[in-house]
Short mmCIF file of C-alpha atoms in Angstrom, two decimals:
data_model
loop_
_atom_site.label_atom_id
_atom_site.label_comp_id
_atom_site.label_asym_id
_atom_site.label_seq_id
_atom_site.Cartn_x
_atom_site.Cartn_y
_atom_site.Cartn_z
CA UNK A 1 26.80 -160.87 1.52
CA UNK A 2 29.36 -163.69 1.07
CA UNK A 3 32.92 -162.63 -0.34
CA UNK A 4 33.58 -166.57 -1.01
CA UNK A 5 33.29 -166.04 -4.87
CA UNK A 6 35.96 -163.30 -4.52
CA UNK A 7 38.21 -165.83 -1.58
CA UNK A 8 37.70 -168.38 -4.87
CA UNK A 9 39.06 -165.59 -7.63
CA UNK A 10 42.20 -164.82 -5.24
CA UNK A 11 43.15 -168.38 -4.52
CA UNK A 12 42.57 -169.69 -8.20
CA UNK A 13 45.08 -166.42 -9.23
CA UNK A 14 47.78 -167.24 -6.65
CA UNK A 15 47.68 -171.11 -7.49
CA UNK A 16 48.09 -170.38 -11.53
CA UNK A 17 50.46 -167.74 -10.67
CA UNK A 18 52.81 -169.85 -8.44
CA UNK A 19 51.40 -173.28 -7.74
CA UNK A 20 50.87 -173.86 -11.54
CA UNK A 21 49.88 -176.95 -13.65
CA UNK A 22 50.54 -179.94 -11.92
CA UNK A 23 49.41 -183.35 -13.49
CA UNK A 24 50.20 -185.12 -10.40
CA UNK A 25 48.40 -183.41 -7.93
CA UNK A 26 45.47 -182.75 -10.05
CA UNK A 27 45.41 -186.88 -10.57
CA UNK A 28 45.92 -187.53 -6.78
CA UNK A 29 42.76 -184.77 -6.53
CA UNK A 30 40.79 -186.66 -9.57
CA UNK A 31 40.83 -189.95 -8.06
CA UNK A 32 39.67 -189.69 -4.77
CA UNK A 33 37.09 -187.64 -6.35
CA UNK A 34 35.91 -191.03 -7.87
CA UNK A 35 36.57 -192.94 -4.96
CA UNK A 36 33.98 -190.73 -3.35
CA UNK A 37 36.37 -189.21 -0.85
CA UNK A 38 35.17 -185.68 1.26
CA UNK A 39 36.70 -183.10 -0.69
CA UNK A 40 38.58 -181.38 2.51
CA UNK A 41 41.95 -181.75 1.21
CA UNK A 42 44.48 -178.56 1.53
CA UNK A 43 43.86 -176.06 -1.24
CA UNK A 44 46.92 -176.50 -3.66
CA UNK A 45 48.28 -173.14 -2.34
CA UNK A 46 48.25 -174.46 1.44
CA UNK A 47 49.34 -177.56 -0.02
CA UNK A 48 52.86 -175.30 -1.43
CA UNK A 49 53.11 -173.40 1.96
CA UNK A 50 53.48 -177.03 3.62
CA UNK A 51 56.28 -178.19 0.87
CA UNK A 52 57.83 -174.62 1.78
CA UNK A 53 57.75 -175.29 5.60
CA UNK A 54 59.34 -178.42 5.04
CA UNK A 55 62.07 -177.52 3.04
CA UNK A 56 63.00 -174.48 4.99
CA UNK A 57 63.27 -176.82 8.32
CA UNK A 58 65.45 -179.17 5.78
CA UNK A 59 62.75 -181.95 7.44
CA UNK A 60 64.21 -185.36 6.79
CA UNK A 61 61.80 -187.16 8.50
CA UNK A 62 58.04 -185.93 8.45
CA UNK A 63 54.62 -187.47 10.49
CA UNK A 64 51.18 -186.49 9.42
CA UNK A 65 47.80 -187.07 11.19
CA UNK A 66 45.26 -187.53 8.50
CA UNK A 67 45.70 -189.10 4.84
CA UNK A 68 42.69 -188.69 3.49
CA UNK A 69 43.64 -189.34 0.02
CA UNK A 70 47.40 -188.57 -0.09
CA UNK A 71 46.92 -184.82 -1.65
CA UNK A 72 49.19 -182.99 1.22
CA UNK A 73 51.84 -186.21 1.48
CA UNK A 74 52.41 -185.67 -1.74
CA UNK A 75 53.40 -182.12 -1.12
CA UNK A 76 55.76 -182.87 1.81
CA UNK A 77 57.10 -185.98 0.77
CA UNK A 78 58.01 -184.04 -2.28
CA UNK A 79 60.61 -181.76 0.21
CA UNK A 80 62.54 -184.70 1.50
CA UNK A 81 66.00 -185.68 0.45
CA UNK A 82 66.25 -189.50 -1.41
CA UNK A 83 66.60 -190.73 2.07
CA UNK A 84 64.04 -189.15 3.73
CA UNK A 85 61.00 -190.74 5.33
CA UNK A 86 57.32 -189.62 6.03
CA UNK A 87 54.95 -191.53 7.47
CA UNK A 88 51.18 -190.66 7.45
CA UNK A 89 48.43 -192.40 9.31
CA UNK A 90 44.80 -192.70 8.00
CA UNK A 91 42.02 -194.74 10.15
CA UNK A 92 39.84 -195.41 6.51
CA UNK A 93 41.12 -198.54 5.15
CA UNK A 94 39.54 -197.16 1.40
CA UNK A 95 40.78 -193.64 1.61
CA UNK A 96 44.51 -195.01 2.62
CA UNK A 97 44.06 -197.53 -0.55
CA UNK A 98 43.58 -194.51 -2.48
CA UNK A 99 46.37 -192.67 -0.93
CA UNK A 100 49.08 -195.22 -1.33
CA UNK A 101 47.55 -195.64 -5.17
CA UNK A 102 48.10 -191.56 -5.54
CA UNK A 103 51.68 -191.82 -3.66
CA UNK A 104 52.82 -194.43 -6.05
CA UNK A 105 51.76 -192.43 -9.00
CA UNK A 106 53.76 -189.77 -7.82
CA UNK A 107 57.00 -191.75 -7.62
CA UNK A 108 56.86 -191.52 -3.84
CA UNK A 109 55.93 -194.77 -2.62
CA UNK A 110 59.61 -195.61 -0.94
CA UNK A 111 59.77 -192.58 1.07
CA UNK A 112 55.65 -192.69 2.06
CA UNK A 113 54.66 -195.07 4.07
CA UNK A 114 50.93 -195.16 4.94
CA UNK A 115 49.70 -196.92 8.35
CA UNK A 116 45.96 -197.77 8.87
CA UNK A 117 44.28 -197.10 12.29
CA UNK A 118 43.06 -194.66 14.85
CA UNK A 119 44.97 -191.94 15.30
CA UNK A 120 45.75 -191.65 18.82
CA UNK A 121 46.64 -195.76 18.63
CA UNK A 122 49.08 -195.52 15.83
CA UNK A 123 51.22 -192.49 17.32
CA UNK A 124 51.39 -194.58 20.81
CA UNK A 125 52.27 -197.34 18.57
CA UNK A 126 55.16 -195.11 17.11
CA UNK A 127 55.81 -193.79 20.52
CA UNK A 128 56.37 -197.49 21.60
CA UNK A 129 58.58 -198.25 19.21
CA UNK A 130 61.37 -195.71 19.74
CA UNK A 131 61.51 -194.26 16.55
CA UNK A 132 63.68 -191.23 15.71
CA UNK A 133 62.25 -187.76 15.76
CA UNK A 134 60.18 -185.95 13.58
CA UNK A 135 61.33 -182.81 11.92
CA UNK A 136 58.13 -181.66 10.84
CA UNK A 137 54.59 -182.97 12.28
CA UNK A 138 51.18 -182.04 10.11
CA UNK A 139 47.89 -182.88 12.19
CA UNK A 140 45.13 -182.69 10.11
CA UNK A 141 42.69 -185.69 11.18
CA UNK A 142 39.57 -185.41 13.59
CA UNK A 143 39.39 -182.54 16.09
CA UNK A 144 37.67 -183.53 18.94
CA UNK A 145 41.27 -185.30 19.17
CA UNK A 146 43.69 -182.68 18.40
CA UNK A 147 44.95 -182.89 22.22
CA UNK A 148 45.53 -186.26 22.22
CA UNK A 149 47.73 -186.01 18.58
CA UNK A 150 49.64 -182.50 19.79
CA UNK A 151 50.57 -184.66 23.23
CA UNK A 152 51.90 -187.66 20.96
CA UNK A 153 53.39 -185.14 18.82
CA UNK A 154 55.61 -183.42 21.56
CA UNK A 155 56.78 -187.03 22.74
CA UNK A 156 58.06 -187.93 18.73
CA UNK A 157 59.59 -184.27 18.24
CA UNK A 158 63.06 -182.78 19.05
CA UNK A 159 64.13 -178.89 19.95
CA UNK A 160 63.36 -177.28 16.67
CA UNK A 161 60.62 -179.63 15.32
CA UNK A 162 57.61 -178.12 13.53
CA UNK A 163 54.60 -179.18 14.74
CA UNK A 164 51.64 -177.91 12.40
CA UNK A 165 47.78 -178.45 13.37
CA UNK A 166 45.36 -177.31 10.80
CA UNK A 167 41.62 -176.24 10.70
CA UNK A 168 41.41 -174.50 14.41
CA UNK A 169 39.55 -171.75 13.49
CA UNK A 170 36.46 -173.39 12.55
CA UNK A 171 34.64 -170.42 10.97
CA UNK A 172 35.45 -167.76 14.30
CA UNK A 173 33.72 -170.87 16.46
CA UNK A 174 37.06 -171.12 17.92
CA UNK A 175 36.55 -167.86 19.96
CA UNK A 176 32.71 -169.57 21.47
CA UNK A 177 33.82 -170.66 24.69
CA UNK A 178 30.50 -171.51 25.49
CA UNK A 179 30.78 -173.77 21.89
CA UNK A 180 29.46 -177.28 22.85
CA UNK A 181 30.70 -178.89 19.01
CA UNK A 182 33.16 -181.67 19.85
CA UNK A 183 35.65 -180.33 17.13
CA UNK A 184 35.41 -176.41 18.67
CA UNK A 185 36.06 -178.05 22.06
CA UNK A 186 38.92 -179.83 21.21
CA UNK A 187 40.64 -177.16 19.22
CA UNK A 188 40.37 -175.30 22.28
CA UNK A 189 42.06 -177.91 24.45
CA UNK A 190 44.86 -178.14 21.88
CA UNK A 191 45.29 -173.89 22.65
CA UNK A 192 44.43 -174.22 26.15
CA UNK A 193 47.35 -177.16 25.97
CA UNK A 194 49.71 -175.46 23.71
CA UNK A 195 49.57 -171.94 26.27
CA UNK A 196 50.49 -174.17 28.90
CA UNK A 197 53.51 -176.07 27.83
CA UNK A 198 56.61 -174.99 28.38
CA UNK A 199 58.18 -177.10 25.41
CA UNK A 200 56.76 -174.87 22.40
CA UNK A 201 56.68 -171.37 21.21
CA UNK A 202 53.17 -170.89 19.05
CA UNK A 203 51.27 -168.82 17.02
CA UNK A 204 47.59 -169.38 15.37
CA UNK A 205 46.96 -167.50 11.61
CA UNK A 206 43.36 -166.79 10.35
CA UNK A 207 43.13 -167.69 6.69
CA UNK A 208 40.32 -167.14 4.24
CA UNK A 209 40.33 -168.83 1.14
CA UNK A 210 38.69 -171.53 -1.36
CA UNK A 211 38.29 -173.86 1.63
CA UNK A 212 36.50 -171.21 3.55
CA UNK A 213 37.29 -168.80 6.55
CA UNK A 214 39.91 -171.09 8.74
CA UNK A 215 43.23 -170.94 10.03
CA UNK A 216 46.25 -173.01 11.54
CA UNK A 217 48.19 -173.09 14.49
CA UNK A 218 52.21 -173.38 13.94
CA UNK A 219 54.50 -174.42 17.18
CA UNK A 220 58.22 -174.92 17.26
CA UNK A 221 59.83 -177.37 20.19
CA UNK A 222 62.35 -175.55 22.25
CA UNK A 223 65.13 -177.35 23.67
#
């Protein structure tokens, strides 16, 4: 027996109850839709705890790992100030057309910037570069290279920076150590990483919910 249908009911009531209509979002959701995009985006209720997160840090400046089609950089672009910045980085040259199509719509297109590329290319790119810190870092792109992103993240962070890496709990796979699936191994390396650096405080939280039984993992840079 599945309780899915009743994971469904409880996330549809807390979205109408305090998510709410939002003609935006549901746009941003209806066109990648057409464009044909995986529907994996954050459920609009984990798409409201991210806005909180990033309001409470008072993030000016916030990195994500993973576009897909702009659903979740709408939600945390929508915490910065006027002068804030976020900068999200998608390797799909279609789903970041559709992204920076959905970020316009939303009136956020000179605060958003979308870069194309692999991942792990763009962040060394950004390391290279010298920009300034991160408040707030959302990883949500392909596991197998969660270590790579969480060691990139940790070099364009400061002491009290969120860094926030979603989908780790892959169903309960996470607990398999004998799990030979590329994206259970890599979450793994991210925990087995994150336990050993001194430079974080962590904690993971199961979730159940429209998008299925998952979870995230939420670390804070010490100084």
């Amino acid at each position: 027996m599945t309780l899915q249908p009743t994971w469904d009911a409880v996330d549809a009531y807390f979205s109408e109850q305090l998510v709410g209509h939002d003609p935006v979002l549901e746009r941003a959701e209806a066109a990648a839709d057409a464009a044909g995009l995986p529907k994996i985006a954050v459920a609009p209720n984990q798409g409201k705890l991210l806005h909180l997160l990033a309001l409470t840090q008072g993030a000016k400046r916030i990195l994500e790992v993973g576009t897909l089609g702009g659903y979740s950089a709408i939600w945390l672009a929508r915490a910065l100030p006027a002068d804030g910045t976020l900068i999200t980085l998608e390797i799909d040259p279609r789903h970041a057309e559709v992204a920076r199509a959905n970020l316009a719509a939303a009136g956020l297109e000179k605060v958003a910037e979308v870069r194309v590329g692999r991942g792990a290319d763009s962040l060394a790119e950004l390391v290279e570069q010298g920009v300034e810190p991160f408040d707030l870092v959302f990883i949500d792109a392909d596991k197998p290279s969660n270590p790579e992103y969480f060691r990139r993240a940790l070099q364009l962070t400061r002491p009290g920076s969120l860094i926030i890496v979603d989908n780790v709990v892959r169903g309960g796979a996470v607990a398999d150590a004998d799990s030979t699936d590329p994206a259970v191994v890599g979450t793994r390396a991210l925990h087995e990483l994150i336990a050993a650096e001194s430079k974080v405080t962590a904690t993971s939280v199961q979730t159940v919910g429209s998008k299925g039984y998952d979870g995230f993992t939420l670390a804070r840079v010490q100084g």
